[in-house]
PDB file of C-alpha atoms in Angstrom:
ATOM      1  CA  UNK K   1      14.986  -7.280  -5.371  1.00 59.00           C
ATOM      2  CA  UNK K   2      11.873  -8.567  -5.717  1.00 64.00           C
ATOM      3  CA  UNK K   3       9.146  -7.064  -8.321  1.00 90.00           C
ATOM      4  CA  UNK K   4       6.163  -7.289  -8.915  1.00 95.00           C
ATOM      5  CA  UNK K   5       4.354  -7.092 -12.675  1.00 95.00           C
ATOM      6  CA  UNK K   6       1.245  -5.075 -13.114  1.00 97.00           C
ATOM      7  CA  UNK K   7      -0.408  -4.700 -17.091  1.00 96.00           C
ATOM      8  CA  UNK K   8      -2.113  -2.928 -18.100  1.00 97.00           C
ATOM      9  CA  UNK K   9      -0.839   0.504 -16.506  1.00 96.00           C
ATOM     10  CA  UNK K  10      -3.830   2.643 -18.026  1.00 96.00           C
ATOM     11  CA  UNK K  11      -6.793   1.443 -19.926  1.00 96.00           C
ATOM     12  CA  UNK K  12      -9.331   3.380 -21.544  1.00 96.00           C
ATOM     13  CA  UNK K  13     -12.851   1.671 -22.603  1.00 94.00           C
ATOM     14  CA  UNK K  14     -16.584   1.891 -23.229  1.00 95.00           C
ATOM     15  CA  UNK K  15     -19.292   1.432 -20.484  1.00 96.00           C
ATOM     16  CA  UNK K  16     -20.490  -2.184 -20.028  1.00 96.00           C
ATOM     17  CA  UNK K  17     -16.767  -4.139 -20.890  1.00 96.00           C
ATOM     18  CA  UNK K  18     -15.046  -5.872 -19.129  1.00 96.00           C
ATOM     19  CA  UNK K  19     -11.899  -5.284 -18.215  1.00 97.00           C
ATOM     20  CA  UNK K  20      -8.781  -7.977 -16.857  1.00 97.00           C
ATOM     21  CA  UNK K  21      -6.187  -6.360 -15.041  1.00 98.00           C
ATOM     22  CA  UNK K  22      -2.752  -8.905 -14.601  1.00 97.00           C
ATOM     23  CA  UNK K  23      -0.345  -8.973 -11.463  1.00 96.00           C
ATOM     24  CA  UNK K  24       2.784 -11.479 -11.512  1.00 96.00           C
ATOM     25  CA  UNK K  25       5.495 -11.509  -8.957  1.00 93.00           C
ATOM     26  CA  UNK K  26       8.360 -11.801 -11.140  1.00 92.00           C
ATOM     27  CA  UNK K  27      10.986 -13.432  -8.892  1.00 88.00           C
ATOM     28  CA  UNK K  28       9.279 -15.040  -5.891  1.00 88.00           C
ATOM     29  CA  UNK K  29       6.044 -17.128  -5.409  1.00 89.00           C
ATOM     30  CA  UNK K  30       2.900 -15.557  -3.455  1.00 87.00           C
ATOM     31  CA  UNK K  31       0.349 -17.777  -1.806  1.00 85.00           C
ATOM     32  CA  UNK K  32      -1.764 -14.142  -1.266  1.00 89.00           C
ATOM     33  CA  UNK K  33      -1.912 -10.981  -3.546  1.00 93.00           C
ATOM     34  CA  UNK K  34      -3.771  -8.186  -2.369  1.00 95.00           C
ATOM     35  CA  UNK K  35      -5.617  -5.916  -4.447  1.00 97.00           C
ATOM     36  CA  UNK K  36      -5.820  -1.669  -3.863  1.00 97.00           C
ATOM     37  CA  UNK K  37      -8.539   0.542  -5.200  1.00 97.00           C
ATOM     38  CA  UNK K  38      -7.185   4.163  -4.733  1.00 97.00           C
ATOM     39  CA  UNK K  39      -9.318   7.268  -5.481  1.00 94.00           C
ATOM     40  CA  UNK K  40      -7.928  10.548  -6.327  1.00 91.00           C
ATOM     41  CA  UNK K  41      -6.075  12.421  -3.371  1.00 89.00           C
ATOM     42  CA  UNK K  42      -7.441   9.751  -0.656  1.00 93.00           C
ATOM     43  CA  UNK K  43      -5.567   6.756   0.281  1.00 95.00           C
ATOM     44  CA  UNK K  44      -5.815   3.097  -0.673  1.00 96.00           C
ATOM     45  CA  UNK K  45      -8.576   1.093   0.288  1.00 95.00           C
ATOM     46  CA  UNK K  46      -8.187  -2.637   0.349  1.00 95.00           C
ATOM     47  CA  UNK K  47     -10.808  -4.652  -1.659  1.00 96.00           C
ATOM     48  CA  UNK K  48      -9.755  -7.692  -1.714  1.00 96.00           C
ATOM     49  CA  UNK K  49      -7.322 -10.874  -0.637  1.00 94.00           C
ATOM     50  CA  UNK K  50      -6.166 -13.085  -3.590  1.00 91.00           C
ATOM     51  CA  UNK K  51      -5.559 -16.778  -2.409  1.00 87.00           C
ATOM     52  CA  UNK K  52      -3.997 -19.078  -4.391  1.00 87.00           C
ATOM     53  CA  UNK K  53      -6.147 -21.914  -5.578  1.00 84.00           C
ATOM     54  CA  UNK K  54      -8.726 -20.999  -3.805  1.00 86.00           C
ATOM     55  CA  UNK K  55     -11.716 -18.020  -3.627  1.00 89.00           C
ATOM     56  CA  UNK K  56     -10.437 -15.013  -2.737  1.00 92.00           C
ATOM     57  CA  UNK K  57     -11.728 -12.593   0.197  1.00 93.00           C
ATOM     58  CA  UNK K  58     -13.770  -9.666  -0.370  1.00 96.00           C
ATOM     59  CA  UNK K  59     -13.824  -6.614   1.550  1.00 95.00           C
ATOM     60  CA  UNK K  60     -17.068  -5.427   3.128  1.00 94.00           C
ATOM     61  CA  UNK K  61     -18.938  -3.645   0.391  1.00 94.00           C
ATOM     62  CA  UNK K  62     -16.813  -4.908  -2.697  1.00 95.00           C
ATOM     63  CA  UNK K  63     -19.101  -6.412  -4.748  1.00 94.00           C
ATOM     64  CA  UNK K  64     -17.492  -9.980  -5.742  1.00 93.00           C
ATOM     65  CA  UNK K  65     -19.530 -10.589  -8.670  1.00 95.00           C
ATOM     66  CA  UNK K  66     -18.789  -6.785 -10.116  1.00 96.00           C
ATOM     67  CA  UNK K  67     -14.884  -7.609  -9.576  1.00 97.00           C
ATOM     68  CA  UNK K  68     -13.701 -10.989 -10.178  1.00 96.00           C
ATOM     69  CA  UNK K  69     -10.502 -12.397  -8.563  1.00 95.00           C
ATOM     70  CA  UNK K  70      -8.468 -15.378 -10.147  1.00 92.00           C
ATOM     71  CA  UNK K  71      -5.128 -16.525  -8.237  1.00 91.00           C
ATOM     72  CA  UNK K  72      -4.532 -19.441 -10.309  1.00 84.00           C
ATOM     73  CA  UNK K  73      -0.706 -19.614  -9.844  1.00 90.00           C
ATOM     74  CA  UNK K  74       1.610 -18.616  -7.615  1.00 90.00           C
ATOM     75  CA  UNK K  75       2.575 -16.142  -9.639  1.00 93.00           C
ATOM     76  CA  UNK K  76      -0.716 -14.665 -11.071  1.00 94.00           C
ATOM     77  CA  UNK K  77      -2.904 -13.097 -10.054  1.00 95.00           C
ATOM     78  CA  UNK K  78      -5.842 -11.353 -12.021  1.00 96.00           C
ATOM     79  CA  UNK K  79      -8.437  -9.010 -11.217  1.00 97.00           C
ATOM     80  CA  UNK K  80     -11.399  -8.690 -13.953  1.00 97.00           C
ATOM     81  CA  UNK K  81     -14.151  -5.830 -13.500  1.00 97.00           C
ATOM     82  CA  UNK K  82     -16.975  -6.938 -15.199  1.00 96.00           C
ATOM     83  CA  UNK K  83     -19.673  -4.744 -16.883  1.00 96.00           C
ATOM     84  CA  UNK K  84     -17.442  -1.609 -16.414  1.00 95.00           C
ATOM     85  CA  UNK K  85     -19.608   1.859 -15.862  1.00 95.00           C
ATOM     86  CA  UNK K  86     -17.885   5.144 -15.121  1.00 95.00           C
ATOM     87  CA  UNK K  87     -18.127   5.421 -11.032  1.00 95.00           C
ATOM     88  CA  UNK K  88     -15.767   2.022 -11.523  1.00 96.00           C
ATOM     89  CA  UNK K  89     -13.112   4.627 -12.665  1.00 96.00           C
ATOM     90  CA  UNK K  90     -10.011   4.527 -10.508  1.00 96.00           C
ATOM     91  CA  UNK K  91      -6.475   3.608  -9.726  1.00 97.00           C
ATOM     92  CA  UNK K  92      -5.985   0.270  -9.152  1.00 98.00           C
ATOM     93  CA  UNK K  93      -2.997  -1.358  -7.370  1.00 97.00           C
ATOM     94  CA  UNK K  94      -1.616  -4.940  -6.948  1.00 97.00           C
ATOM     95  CA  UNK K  95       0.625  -6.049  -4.036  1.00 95.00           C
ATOM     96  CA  UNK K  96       2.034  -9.172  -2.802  1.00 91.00           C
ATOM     97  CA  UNK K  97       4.430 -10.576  -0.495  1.00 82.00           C
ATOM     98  CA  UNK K  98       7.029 -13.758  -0.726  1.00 79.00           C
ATOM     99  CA  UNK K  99       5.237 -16.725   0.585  1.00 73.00           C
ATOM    100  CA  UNK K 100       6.873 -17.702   4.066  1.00 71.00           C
ATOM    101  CA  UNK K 101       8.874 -14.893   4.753  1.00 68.00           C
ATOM    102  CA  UNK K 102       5.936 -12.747   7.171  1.00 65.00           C
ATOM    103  CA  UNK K 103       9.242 -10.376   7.727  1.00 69.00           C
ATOM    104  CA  UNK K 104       9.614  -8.611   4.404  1.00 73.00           C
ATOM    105  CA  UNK K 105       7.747  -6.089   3.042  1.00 78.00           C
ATOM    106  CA  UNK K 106       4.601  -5.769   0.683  1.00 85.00           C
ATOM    107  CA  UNK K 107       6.305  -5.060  -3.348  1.00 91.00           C
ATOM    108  CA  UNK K 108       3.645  -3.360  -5.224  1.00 95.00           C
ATOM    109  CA  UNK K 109       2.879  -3.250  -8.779  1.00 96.00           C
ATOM    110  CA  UNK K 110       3.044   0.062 -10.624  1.00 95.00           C
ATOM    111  CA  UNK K 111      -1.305   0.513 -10.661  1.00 96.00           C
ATOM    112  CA  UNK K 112      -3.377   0.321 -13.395  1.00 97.00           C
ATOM    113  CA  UNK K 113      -5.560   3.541 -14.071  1.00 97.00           C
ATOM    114  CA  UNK K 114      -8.275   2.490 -15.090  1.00 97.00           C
ATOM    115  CA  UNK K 115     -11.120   4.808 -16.991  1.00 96.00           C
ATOM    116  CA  UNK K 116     -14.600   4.165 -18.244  1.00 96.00           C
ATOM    117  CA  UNK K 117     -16.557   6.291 -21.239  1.00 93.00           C
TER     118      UNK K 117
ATOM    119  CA  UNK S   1     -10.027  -3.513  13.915  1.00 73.00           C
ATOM    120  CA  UNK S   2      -6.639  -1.952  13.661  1.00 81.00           C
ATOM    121  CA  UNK S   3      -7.088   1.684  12.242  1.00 93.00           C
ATOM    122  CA  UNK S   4      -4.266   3.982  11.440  1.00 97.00           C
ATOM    123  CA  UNK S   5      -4.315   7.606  11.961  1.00 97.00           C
ATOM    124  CA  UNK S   6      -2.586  10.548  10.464  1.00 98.00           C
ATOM    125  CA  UNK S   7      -3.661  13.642  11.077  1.00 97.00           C
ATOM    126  CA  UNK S   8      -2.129  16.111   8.727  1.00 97.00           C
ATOM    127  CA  UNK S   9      -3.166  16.061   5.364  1.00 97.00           C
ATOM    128  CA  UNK S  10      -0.791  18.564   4.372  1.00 97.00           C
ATOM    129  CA  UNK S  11       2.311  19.528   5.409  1.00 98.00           C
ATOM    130  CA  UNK S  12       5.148  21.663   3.804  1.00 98.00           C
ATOM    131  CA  UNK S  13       9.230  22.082   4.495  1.00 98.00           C
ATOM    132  CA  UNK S  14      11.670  24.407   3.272  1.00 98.00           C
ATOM    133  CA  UNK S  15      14.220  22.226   1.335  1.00 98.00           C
ATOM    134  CA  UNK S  16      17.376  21.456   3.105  1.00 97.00           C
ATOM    135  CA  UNK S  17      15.232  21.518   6.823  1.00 98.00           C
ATOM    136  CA  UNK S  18      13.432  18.594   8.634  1.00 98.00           C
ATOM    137  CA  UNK S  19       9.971  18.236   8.633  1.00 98.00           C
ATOM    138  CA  UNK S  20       7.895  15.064  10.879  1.00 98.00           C
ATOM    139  CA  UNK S  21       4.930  13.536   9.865  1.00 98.00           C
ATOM    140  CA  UNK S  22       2.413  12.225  12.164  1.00 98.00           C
ATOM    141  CA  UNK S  23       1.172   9.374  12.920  1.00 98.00           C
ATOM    142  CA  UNK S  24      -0.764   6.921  15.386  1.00 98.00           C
ATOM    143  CA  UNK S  25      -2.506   3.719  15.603  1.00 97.00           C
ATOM    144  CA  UNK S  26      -4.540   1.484  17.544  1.00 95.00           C
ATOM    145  CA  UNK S  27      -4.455  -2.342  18.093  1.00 93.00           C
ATOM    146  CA  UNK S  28      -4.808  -4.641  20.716  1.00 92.00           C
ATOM    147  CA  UNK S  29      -1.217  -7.268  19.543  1.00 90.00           C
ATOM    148  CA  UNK S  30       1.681  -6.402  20.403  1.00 90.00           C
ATOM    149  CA  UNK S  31       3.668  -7.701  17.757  1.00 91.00           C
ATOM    150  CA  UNK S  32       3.303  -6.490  14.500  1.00 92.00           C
ATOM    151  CA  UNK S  33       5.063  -4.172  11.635  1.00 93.00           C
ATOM    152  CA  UNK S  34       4.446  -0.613  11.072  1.00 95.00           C
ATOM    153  CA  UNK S  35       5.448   1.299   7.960  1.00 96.00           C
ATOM    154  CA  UNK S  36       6.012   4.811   5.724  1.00 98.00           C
ATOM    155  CA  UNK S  37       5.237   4.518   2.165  1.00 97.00           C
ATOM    156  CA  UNK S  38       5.719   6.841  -0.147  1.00 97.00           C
ATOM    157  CA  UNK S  39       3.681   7.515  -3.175  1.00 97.00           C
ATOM    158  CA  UNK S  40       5.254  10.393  -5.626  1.00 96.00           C
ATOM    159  CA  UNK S  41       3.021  11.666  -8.589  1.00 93.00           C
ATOM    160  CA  UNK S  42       3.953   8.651 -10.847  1.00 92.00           C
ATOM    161  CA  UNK S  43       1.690   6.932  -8.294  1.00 94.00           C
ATOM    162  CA  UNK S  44       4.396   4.019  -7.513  1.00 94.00           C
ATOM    163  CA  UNK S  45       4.072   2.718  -3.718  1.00 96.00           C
ATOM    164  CA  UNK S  46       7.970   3.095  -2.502  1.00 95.00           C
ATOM    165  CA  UNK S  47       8.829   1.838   1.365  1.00 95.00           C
ATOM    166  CA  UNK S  48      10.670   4.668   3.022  1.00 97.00           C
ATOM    167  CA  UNK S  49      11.370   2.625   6.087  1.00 96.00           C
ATOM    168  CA  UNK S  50       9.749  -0.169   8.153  1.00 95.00           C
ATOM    169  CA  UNK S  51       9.878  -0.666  11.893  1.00 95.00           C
ATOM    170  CA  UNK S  52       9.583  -4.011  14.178  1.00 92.00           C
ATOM    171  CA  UNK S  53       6.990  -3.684  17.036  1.00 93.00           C
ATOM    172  CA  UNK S  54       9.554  -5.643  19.281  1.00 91.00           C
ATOM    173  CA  UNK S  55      12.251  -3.827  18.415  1.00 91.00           C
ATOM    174  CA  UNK S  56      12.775  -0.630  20.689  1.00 88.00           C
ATOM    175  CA  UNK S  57      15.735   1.001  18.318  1.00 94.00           C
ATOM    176  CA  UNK S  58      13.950   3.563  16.133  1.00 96.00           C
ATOM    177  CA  UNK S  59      14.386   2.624  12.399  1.00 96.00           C
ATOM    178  CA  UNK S  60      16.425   4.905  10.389  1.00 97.00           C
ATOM    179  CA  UNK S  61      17.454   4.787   6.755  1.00 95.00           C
ATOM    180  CA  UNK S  62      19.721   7.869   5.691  1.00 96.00           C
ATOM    181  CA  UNK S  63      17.695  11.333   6.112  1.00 98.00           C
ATOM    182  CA  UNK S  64      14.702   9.337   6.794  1.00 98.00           C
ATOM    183  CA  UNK S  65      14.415   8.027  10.773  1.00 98.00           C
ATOM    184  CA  UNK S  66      11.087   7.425  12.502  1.00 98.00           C
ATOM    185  CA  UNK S  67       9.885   8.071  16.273  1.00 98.00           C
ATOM    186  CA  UNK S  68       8.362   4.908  17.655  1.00 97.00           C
ATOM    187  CA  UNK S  69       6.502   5.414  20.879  1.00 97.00           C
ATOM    188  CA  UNK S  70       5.198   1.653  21.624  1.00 96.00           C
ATOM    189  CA  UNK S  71       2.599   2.953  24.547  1.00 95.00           C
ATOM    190  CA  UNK S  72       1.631   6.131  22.749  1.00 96.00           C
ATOM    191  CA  UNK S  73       0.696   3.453  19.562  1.00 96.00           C
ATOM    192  CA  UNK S  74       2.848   6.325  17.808  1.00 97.00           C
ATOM    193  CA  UNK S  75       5.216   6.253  14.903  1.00 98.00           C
ATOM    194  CA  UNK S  76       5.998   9.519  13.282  1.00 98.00           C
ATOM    195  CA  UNK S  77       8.748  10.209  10.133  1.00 98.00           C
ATOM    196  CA  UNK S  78      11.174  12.684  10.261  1.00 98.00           C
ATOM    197  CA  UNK S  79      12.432  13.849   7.187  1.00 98.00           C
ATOM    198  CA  UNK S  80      16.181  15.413   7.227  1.00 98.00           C
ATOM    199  CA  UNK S  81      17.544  17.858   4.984  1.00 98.00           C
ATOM    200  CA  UNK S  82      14.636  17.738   2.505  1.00 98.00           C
ATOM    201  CA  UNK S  83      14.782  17.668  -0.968  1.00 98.00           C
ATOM    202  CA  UNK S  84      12.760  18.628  -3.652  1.00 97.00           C
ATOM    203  CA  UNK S  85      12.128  14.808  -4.508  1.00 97.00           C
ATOM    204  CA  UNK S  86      10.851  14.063  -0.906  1.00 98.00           C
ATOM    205  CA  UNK S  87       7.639  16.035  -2.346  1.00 98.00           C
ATOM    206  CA  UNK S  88       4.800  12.872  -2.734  1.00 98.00           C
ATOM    207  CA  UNK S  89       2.584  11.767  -0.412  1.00 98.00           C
ATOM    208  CA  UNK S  90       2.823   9.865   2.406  1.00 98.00           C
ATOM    209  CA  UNK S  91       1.376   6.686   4.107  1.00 98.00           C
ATOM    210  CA  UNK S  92       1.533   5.193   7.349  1.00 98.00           C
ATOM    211  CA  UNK S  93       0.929   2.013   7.394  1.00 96.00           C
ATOM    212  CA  UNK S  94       0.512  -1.123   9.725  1.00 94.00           C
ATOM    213  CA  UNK S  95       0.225  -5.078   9.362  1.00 92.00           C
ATOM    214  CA  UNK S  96       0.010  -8.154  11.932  1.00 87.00           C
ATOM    215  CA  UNK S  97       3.033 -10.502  11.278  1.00 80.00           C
ATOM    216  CA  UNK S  98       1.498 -13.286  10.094  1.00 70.00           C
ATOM    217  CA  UNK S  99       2.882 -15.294   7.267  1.00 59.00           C
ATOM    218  CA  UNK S 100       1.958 -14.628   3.446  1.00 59.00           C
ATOM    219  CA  UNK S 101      -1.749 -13.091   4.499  1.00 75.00           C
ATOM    220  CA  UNK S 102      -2.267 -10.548   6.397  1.00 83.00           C
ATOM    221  CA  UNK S 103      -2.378  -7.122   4.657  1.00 90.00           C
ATOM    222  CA  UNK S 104      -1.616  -3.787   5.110  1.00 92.00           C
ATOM    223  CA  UNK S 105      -3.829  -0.887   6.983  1.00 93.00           C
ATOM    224  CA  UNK S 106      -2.569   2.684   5.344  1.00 96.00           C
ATOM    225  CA  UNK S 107      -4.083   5.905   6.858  1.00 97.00           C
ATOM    226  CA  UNK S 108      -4.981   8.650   4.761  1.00 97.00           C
ATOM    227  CA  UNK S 109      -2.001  10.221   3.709  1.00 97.00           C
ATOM    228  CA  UNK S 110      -0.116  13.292   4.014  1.00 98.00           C
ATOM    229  CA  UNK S 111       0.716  15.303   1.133  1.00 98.00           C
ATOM    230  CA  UNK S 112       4.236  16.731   1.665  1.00 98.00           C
ATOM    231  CA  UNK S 113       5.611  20.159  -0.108  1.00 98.00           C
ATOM    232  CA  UNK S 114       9.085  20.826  -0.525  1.00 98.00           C
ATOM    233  CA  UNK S 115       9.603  24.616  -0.881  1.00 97.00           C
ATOM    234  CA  UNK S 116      12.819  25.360  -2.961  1.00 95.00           C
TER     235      UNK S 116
END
């Protein structure tokens, strides 16, 4: 079936990085990737809409210069967080559907946890 | 906006009995998906089962079957002879059927507890 990639599954780093996190859809193209944020014990809140080859969408009160989308295949997507500080410390999730089949199912990637010294 | 409700954050089962989780949703379409995901401690997003707006057959997928009241904007889970791996949480979750770009609305979740 199909999968989809996420790397890197947990990252640990120092305040004011930046840190890329990679999805690929292994076995099918995506036009759209959509990326999670997911807090402990609450549910997942959408932050953005990857579009391929073009700028991506931001959620209301996701700061698009803070994190930086990049769908630059139809394969890839990539979300960077730029100047990382600790309240950007979270669980982040990747998810994308097979371009022209609106009948099938979101695959997700595994997350990335993310955490920020 | 299309919100999804579920109103029981927690809910537990003795293993081997059946246990439904709630939930409702509100949108003006009339054609769209709605979903149950399941998200064990290993924090993977696994579809339990899926369910066509059009369709008026309730979904079902071994022990796992949902109750899909189209007026009501109501789709609950019920879980069959529970096991101990049923224990995650779990997400309702609804999307328009457009192609490629719509995404998915997820309530809050219901943690489920599977009493041996």
């Amino acid at each position: 079936g199909a999968v989809v990639s996420q790397h890197p599954s947990w990252v640990i780093c120092k305040s004011g990085t930046s840190v890329k996190i990679e999805c690929r859809s292994l076995d099918f193209q995506a036009t759209t990737m959509f990326w999670y944020r997911q807090f402990p014990k609450q549910s997942l809140m959408l932050m953005a809409t990857s579009n391929e080859g073009s700028k991506a969408t931001y959620e209301q009160g996701v700061e698009k210069d803070k994190f930086l989308i990049n769908h630059a295949s139809l394969t890839l997507s990539t979300l960077t967080v730029t100047s990382a500080h600790p309240e950007d410390s979270s669980f982040y999730i990747c998810s994308a559907r097979e371009w022209g089949h609106s009948n099938q199912p979101q695959h997700f990637g595994d997350g990335t946890r993310l955490s920020i010294l | 906006a299309q919100t999804v409700t579920q109103s029981q954050p927690e809910m537990s089962v003795q293993e081997a009995e059946t246990v439904t989780l709630s939930c409702t949703y509100d949108t003006s379409e009339s054609d769209y998906y709605l979903f149950w995901y399941k998200q064990p401690p290993s924090r993977q997003m696994i579809l339990v089962i899926r369910q066509e707006a059009y369709k008026q057959q309730n979904a079902t997928e071994n022990r796992f079957s949902v109750n899909f009241q189209k007026a009501a904007k109501s789709f609950s889970l019920k879980i069959s002879d529970s096991q101990l791996g049923d224990a995650a949480m779990y997400f309702c979750a609804y999307r328009l059927p457009n192609s490629g770009n719509t995404p998915l609305v997820f309530g809050k979740g219901t943690r489920l507890s599977v009493i041996a």
